[in-house]
mmCIF file of C-alpha atoms in Angstrom:
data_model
loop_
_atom_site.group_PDB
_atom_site.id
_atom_site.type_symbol
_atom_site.label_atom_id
_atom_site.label_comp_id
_atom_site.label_asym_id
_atom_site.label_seq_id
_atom_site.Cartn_x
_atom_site.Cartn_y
_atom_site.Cartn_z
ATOM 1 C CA UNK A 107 53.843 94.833 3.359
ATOM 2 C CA UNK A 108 55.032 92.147 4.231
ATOM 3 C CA UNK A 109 53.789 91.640 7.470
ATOM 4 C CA UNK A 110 50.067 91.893 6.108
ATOM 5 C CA UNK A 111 50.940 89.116 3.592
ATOM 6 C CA UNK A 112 52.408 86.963 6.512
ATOM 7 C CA UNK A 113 48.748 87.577 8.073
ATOM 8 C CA UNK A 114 47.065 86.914 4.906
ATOM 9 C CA UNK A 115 49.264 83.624 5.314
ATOM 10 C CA UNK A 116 48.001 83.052 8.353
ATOM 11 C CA UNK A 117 44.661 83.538 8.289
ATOM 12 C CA UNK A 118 44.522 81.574 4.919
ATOM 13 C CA UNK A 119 46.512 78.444 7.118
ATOM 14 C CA UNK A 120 44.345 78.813 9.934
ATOM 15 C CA UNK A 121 41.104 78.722 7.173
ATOM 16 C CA UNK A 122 42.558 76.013 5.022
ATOM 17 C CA UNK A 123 42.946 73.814 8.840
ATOM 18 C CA UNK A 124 39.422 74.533 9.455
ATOM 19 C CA UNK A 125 38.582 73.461 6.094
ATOM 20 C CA UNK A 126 40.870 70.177 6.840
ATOM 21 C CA UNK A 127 39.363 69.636 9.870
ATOM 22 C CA UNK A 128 35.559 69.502 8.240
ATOM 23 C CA UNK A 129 36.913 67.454 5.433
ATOM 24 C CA UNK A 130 38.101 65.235 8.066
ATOM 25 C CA UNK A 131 35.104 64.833 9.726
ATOM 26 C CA UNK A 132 33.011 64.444 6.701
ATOM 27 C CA UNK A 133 35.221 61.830 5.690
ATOM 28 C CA UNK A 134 35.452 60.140 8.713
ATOM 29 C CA UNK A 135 32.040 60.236 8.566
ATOM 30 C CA UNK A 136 31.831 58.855 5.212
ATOM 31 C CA UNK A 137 33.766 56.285 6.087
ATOM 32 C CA UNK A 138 31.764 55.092 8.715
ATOM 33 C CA UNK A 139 28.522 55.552 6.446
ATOM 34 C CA UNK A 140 30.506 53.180 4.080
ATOM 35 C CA UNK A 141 31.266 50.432 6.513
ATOM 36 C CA UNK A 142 27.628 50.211 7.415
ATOM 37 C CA UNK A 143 26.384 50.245 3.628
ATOM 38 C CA UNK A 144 29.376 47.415 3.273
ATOM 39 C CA UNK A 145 27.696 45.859 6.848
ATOM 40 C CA UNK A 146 24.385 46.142 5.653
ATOM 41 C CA UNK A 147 24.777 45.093 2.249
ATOM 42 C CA UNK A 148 26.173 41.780 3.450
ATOM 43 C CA UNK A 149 23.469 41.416 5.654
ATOM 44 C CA UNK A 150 21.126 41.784 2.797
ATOM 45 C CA UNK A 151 23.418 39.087 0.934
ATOM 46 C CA UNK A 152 23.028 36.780 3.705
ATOM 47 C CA UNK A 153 19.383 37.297 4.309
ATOM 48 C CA UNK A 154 18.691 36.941 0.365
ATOM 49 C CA UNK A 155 21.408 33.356 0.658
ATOM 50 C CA UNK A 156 18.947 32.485 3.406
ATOM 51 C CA UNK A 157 15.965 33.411 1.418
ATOM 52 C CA UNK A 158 17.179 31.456 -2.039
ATOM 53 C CA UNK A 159 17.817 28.474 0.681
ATOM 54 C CA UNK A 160 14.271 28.581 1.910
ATOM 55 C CA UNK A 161 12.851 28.958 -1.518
ATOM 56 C CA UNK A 162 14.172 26.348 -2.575
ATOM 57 C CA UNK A 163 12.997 24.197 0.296
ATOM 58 C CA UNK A 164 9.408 25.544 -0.248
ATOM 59 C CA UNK A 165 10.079 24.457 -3.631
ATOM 60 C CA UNK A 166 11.527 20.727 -2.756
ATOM 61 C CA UNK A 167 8.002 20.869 -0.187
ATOM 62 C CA UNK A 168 5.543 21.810 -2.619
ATOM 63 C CA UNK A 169 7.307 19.261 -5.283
ATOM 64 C CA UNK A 170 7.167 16.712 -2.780
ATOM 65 C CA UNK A 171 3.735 17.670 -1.930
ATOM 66 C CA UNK A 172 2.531 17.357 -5.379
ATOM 67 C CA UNK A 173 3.660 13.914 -5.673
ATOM 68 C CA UNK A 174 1.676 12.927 -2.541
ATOM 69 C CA UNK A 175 -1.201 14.568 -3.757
ATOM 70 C CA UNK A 176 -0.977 13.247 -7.266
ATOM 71 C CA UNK A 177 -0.294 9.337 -5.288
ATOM 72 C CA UNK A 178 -3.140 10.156 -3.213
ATOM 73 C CA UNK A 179 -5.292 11.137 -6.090
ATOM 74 C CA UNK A 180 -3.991 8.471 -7.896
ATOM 75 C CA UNK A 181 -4.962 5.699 -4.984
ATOM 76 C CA UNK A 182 -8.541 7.148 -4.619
ATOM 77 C CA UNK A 183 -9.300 7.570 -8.477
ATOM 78 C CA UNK A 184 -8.014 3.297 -9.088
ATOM 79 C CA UNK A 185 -10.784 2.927 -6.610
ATOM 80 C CA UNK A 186 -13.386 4.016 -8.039
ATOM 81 C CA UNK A 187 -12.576 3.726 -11.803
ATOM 82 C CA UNK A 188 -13.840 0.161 -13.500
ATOM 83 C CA UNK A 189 -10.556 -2.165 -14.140
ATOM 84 C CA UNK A 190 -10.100 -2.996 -18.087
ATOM 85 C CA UNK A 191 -9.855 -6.391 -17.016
ATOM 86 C CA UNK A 192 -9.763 -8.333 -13.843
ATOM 87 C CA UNK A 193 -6.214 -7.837 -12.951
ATOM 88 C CA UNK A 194 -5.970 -10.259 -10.056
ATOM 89 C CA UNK A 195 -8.578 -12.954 -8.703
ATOM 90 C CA UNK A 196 -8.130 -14.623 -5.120
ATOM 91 C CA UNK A 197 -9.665 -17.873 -4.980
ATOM 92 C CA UNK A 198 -9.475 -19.947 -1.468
ATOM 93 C CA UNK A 199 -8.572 -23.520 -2.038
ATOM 94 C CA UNK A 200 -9.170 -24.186 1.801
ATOM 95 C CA UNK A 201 -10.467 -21.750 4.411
ATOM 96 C CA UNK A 202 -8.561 -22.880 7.510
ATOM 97 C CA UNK A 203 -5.206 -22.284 8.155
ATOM 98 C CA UNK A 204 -1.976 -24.556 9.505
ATOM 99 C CA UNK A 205 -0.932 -21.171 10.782
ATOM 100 C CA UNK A 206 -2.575 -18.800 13.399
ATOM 101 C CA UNK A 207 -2.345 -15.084 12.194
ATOM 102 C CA UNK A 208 -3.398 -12.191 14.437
ATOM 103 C CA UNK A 209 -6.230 -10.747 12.787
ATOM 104 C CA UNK A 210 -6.373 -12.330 9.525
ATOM 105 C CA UNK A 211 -8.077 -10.057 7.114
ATOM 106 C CA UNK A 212 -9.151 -13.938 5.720
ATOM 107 C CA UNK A 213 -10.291 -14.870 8.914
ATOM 108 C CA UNK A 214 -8.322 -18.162 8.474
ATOM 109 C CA UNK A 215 -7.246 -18.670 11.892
ATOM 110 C CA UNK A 216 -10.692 -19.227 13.254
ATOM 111 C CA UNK A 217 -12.262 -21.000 10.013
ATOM 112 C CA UNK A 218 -13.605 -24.468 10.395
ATOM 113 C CA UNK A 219 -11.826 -26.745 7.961
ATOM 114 C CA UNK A 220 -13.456 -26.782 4.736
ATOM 115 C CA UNK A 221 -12.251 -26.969 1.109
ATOM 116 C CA UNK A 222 -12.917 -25.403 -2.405
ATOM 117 C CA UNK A 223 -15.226 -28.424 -4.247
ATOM 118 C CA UNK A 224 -12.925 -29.395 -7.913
ATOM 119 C CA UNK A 225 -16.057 -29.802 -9.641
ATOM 120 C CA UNK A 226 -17.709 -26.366 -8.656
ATOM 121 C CA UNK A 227 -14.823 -24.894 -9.585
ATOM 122 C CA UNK A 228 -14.570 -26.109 -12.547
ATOM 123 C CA UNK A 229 -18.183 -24.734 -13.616
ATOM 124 C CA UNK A 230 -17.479 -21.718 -11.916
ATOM 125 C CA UNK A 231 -14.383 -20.976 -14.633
ATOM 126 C CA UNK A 232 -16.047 -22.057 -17.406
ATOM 127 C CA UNK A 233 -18.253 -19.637 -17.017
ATOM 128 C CA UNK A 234 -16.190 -16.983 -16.089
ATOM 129 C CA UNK A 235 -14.058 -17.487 -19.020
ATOM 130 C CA UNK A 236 -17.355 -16.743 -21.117
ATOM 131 C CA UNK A 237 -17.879 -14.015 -19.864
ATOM 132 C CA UNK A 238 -14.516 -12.528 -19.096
ATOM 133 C CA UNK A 239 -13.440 -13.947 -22.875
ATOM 134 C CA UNK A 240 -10.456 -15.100 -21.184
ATOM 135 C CA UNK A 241 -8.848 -11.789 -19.877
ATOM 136 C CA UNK A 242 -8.087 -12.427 -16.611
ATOM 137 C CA UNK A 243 -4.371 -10.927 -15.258
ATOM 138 C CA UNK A 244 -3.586 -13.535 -12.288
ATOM 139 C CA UNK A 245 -5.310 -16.105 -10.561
ATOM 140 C CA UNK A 246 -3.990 -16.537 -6.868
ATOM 141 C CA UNK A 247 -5.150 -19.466 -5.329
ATOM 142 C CA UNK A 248 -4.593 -19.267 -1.764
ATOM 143 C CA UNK A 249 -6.641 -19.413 1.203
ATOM 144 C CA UNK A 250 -6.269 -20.358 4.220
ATOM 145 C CA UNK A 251 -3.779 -22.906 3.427
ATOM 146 C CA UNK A 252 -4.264 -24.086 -0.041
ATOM 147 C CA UNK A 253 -1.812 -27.098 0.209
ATOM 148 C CA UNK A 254 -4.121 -28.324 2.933
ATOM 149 C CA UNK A 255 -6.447 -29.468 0.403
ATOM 150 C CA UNK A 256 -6.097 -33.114 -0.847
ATOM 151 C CA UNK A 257 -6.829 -32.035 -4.575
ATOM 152 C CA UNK A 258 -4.682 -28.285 -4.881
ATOM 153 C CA UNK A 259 -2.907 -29.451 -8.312
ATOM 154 C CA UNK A 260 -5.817 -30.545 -9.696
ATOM 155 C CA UNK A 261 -6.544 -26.760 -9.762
ATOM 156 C CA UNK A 262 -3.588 -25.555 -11.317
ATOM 157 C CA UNK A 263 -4.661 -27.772 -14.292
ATOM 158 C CA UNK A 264 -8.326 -26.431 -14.413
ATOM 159 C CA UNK A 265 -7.005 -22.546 -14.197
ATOM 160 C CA UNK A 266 -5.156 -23.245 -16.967
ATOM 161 C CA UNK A 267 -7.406 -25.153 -19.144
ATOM 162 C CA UNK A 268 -10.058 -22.089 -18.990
ATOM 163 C CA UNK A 269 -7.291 -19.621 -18.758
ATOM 164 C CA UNK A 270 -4.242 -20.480 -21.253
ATOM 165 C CA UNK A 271 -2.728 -16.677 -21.247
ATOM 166 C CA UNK A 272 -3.237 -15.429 -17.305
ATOM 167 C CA UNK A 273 -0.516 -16.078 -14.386
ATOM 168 C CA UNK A 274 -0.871 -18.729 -11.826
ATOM 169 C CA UNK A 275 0.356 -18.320 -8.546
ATOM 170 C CA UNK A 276 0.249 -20.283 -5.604
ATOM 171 C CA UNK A 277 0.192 -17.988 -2.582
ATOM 172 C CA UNK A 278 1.235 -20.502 0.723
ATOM 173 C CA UNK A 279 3.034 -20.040 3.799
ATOM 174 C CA UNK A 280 5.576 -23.017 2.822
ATOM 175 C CA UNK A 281 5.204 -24.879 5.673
ATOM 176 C CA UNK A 282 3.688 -27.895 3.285
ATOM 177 C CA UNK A 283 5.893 -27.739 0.304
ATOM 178 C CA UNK A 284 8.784 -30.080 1.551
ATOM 179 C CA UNK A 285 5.763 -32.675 1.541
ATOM 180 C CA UNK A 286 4.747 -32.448 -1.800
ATOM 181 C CA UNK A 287 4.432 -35.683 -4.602
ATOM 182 C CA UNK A 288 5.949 -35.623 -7.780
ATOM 183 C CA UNK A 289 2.756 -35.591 -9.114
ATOM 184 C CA UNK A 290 2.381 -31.596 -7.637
ATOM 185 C CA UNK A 291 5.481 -30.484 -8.880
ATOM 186 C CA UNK A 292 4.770 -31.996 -12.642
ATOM 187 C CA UNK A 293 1.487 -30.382 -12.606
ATOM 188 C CA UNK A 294 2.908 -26.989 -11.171
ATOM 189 C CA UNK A 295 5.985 -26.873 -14.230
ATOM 190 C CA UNK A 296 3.449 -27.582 -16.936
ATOM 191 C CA UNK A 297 0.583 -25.119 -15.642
ATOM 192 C CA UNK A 298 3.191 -22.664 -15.640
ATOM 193 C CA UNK A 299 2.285 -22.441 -11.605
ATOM 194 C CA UNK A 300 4.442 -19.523 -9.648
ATOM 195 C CA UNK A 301 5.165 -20.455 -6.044
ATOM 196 C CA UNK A 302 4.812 -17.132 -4.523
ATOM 197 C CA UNK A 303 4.968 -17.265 -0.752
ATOM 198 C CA UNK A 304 5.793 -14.655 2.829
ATOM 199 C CA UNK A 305 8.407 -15.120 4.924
ATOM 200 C CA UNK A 306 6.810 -15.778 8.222
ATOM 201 C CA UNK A 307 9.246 -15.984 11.323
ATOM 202 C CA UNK A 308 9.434 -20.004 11.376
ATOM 203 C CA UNK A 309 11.607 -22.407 10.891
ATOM 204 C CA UNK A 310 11.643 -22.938 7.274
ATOM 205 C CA UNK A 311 14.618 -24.243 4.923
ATOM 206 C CA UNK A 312 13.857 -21.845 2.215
ATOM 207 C CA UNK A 313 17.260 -22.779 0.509
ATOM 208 C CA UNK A 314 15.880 -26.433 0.371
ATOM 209 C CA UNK A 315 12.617 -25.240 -1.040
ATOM 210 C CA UNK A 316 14.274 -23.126 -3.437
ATOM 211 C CA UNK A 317 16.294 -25.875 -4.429
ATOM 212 C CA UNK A 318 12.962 -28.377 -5.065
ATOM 213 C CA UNK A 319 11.764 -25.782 -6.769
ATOM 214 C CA UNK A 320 14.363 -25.059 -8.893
ATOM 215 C CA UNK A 321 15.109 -29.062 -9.508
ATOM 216 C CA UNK A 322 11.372 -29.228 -11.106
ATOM 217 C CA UNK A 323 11.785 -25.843 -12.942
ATOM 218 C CA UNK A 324 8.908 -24.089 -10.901
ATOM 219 C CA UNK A 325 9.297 -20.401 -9.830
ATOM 220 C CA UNK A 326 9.740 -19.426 -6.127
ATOM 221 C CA UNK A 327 9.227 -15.959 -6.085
ATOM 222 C CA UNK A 328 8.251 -13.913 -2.593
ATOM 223 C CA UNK A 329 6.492 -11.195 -1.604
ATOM 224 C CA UNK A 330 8.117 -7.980 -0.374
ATOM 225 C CA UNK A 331 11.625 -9.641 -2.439
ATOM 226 C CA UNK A 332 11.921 -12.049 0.704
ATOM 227 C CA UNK A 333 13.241 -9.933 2.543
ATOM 228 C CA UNK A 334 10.963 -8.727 5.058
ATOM 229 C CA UNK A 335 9.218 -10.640 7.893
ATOM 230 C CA UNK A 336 5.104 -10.738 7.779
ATOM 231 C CA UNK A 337 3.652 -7.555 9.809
ATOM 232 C CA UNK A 338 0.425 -8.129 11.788
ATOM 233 C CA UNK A 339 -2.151 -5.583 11.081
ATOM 234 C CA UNK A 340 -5.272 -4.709 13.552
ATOM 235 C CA UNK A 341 -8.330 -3.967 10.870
ATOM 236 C CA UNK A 342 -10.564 -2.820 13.204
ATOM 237 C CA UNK A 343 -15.075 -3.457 12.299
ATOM 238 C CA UNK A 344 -17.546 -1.716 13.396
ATOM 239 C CA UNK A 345 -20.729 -4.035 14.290
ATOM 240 C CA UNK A 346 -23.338 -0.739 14.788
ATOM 241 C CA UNK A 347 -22.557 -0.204 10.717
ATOM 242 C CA UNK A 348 -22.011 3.606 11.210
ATOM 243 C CA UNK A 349 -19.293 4.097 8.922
ATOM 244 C CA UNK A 350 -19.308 6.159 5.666
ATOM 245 C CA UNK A 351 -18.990 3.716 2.681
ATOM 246 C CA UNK A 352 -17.580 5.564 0.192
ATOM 247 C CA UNK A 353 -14.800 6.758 2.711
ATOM 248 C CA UNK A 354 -14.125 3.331 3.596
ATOM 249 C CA UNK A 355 -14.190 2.313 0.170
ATOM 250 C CA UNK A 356 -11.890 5.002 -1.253
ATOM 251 C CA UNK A 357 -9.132 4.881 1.367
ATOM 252 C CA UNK A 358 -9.057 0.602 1.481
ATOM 253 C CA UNK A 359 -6.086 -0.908 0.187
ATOM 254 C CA UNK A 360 -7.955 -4.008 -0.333
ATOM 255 C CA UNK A 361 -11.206 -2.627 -2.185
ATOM 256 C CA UNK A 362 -10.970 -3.219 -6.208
ATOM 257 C CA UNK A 363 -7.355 -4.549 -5.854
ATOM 258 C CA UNK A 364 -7.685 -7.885 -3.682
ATOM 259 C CA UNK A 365 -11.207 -9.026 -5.535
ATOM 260 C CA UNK A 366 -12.155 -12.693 -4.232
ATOM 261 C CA UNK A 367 -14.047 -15.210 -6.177
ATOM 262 C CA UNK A 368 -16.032 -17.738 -4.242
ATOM 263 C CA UNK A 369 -18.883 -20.229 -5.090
ATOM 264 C CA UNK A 370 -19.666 -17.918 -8.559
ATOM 265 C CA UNK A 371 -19.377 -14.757 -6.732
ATOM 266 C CA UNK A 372 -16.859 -12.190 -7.155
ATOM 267 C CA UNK A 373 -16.446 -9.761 -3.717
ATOM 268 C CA UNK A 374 -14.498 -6.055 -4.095
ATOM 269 C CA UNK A 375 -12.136 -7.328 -1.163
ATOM 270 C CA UNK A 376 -11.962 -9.758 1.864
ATOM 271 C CA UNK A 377 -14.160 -8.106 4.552
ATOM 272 C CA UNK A 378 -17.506 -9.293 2.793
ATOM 273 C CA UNK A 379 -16.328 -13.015 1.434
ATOM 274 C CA UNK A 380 -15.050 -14.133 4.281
ATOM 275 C CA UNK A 381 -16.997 -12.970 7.492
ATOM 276 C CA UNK A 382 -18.913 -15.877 7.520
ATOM 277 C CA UNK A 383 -16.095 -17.478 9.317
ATOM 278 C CA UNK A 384 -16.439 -14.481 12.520
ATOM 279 C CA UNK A 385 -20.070 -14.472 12.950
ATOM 280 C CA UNK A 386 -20.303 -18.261 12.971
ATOM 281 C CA UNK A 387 -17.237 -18.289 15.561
ATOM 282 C CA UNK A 388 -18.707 -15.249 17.560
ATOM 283 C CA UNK A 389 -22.155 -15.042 16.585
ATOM 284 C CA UNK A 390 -24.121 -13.203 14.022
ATOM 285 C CA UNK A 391 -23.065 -9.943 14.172
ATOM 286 C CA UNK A 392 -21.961 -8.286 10.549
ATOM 287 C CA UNK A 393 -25.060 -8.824 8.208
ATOM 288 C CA UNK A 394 -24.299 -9.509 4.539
ATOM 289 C CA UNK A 395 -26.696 -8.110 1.421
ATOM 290 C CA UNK A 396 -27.257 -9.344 -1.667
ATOM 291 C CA UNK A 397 -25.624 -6.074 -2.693
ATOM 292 C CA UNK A 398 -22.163 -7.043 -1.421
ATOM 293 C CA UNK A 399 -21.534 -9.664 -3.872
ATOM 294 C CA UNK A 400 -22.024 -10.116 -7.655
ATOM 295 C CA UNK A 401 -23.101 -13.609 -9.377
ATOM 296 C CA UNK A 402 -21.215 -14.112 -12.980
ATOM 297 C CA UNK A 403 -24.367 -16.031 -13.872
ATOM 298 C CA UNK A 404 -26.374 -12.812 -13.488
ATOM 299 C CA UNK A 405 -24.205 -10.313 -15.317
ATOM 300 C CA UNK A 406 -24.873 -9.618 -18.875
ATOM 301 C CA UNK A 407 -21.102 -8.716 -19.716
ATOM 302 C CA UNK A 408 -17.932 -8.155 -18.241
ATOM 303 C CA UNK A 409 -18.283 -4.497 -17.993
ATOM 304 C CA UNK A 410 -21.066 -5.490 -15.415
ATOM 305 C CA UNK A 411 -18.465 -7.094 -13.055
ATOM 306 C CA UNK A 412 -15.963 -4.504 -13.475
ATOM 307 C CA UNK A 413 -18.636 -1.736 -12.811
ATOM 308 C CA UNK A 414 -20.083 -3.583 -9.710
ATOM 309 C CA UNK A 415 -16.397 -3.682 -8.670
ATOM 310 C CA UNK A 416 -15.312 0.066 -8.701
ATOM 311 C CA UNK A 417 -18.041 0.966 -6.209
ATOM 312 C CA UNK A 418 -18.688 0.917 -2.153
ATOM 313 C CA UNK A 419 -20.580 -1.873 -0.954
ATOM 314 C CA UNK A 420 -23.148 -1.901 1.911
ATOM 315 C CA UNK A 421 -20.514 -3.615 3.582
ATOM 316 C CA UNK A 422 -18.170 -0.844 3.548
ATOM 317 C CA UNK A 423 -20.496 0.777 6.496
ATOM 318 C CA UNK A 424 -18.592 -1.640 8.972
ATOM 319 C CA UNK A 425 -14.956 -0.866 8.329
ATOM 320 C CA UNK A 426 -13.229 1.249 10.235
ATOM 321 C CA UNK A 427 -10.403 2.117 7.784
ATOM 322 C CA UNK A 428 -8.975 5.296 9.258
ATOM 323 C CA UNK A 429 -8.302 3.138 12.477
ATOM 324 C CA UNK A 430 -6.344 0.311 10.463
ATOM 325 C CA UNK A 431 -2.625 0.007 11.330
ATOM 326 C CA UNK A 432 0.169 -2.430 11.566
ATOM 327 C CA UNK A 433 0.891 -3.424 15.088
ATOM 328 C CA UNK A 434 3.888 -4.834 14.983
ATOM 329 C CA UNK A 435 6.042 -8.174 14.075
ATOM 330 C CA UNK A 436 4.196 -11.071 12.764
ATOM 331 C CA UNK A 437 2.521 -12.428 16.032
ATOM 332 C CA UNK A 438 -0.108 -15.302 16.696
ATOM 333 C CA UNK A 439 -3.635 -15.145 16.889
ATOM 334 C CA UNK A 440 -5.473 -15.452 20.421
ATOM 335 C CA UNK A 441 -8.581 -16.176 18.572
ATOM 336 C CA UNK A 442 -10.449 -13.334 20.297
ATOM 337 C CA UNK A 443 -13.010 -11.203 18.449
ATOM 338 C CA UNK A 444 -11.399 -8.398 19.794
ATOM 339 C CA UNK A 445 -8.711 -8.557 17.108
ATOM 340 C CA UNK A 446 -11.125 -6.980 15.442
ATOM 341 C CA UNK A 447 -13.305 -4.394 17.642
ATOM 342 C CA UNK A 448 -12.025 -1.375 19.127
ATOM 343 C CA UNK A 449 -10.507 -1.042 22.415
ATOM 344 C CA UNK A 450 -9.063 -4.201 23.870
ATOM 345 C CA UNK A 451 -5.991 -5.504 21.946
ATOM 346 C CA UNK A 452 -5.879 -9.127 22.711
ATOM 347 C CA UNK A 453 -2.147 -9.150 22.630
#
């Protein structure tokens, strides 16, 4: 008896060890099954961190994307949508320069010396004051030089007198204010006249122009907050005329923004007001139409004007505006037509 209940003993240890040794294993096994879920799970963590991270930079992308294409939009659709009003008129007091810029967008630098008539002028604004009832934003009378012309108060006075409620600015290179009568400076303070100028890289005492300024209670206020030196720019022409017009129209920065008036004409930007100074220097070579300019004697309203504005001119063909760039620092002009053509930089 009890010999077979020491073998049932037995057998039953000798079971139960087998059973232990399966459990073992299965546990052992389990265990390892479990590391890898823990291994794999934190891989998954990791990958879904590194997914959240990258969403979130497609998201920052795509927001920063929308902004450039709502800018971009933004740029193209000013273009081509009338102005409520004339925001800004540049009027040339004097085409030449005392400077020599490296591919004036005026052409200034290669301009014979000639100045703005007074008496024109003064016809010329009191007729665009009838027909722009007075809403005009600013007036910046410039050039060229504008304190190279013998009479450049007398046109702060006859701004004003037309236009009581727009801004006056003077837009010069500073080079003549040290020089200026007392006569200027009274005529400046009570035409409510802005001195707005660009630091070029000369030798300039701003801090004793800001001081005569300041003495005779006129503001001296500069582009780009002063801070920044003039860049040159290369705006590259076309003389075959095989450019589109509407994409040079839509992606100028000068088109419907930097509007010139001249002899009773207003012009969408520079290009078109001003060539006359390059094909005289070089020889004909950039036709203009009648089409690239509108008289305010002609125009039946002021919706006319801003209409004509907001649209490519025939002009536009010769402008190269994808090839535009700056070119560096502020540098002089060689006087060389190839400042504008493409190809040889005169530098």
């Amino acid at each position: 008896m009890q010999v077979r209940n020491f073998k049932k003993w037995w057998f039953s240890l000798v079971k139960n060890s087998k059973h232990h040794q399966r459990f073992d294993t299965e546990l052992s096994q389990t265990k390892t099954e479990l590391s890898q879920t823990k291994t794999e799970l934190s891989q998954t963590k990791t990958e879904l961190s590194q997914t959240k991270t990258e969403l979130s930079q497609t998201k920052t992308e795509l927001s920063q994307t929308k902004t450039t294409v709502r800018k971009t939009l933004d740029f193209h659709l000013r273009k081509i949508t009338p102005m409520a009003f004339l925001e800004l008129l540049e009027i040339h007091l004097a085409e030449s320069c005392n400077l020599n810029c490296f591919g004036c967008n005026h052409f200034s630098q290669i301009a014979e010396e000639s100045y703005t008539n007074l008496e024109e002028f003064e016809k010329d604004m009191i007729q665009l004051a009838k027909v722009t009832k007075g809403e005009v934003g600013v007036f910046r009378l410039m050039g060229g030089e504008p304190l190279l012309n013998p009479q450049c108060s007398n046109f702060f006075e006859v701004t004003r007198k037309y236009f009581p409620k727009s801004e006056i600015w003077l837009v010069s290179n500073g080079l003549l204010l040290e020089k200026q009568d007392e006569l200027f400076w009274k005529r400046a303070r009570e035409n409510k006249v802005q001195i707005r100028p660009t630091k070029y890289p000369l030798k300039i005492d701003w801090d004793k122009i800001k001081a005569l300024c300041d003495a005779n209670e006129v503001p001296l206020i500069f582009f780009n907050e002063g801070e920044v030196e003039k860049t040159s720019w290369k705006f590259t022409l076309d003389p075959e005329g095989k450019c589109d017009n509407y994409h040079s129209f839509t992606n100028c920065s000068m088109a419907n923004h930097c509007v010139q008036f001249k002899k009773g004409r207003l012009y969408t930007c520079t290009f078109p007001a001003h060539i006359e100074h390059y094909n005289k220097k070089y020889g004909h070579t950039f036709e203009l139409s009648p089409f690239d300019s509108i008289s305010i004697y002609e125009v039946e309203d002021y919706q006319d004007l801003l209409y004509f504005l907001a649209k490519p001119i025939p002009f536009c063909r010769y402008c190269k505006v994808s090839q535009w760039a700056p070119v560096g620092k502020w540098r002089p002009s060689k006087k060389d037509k190839f400042e504008y053509l493409e190809g040889k930089d005169s530098e």
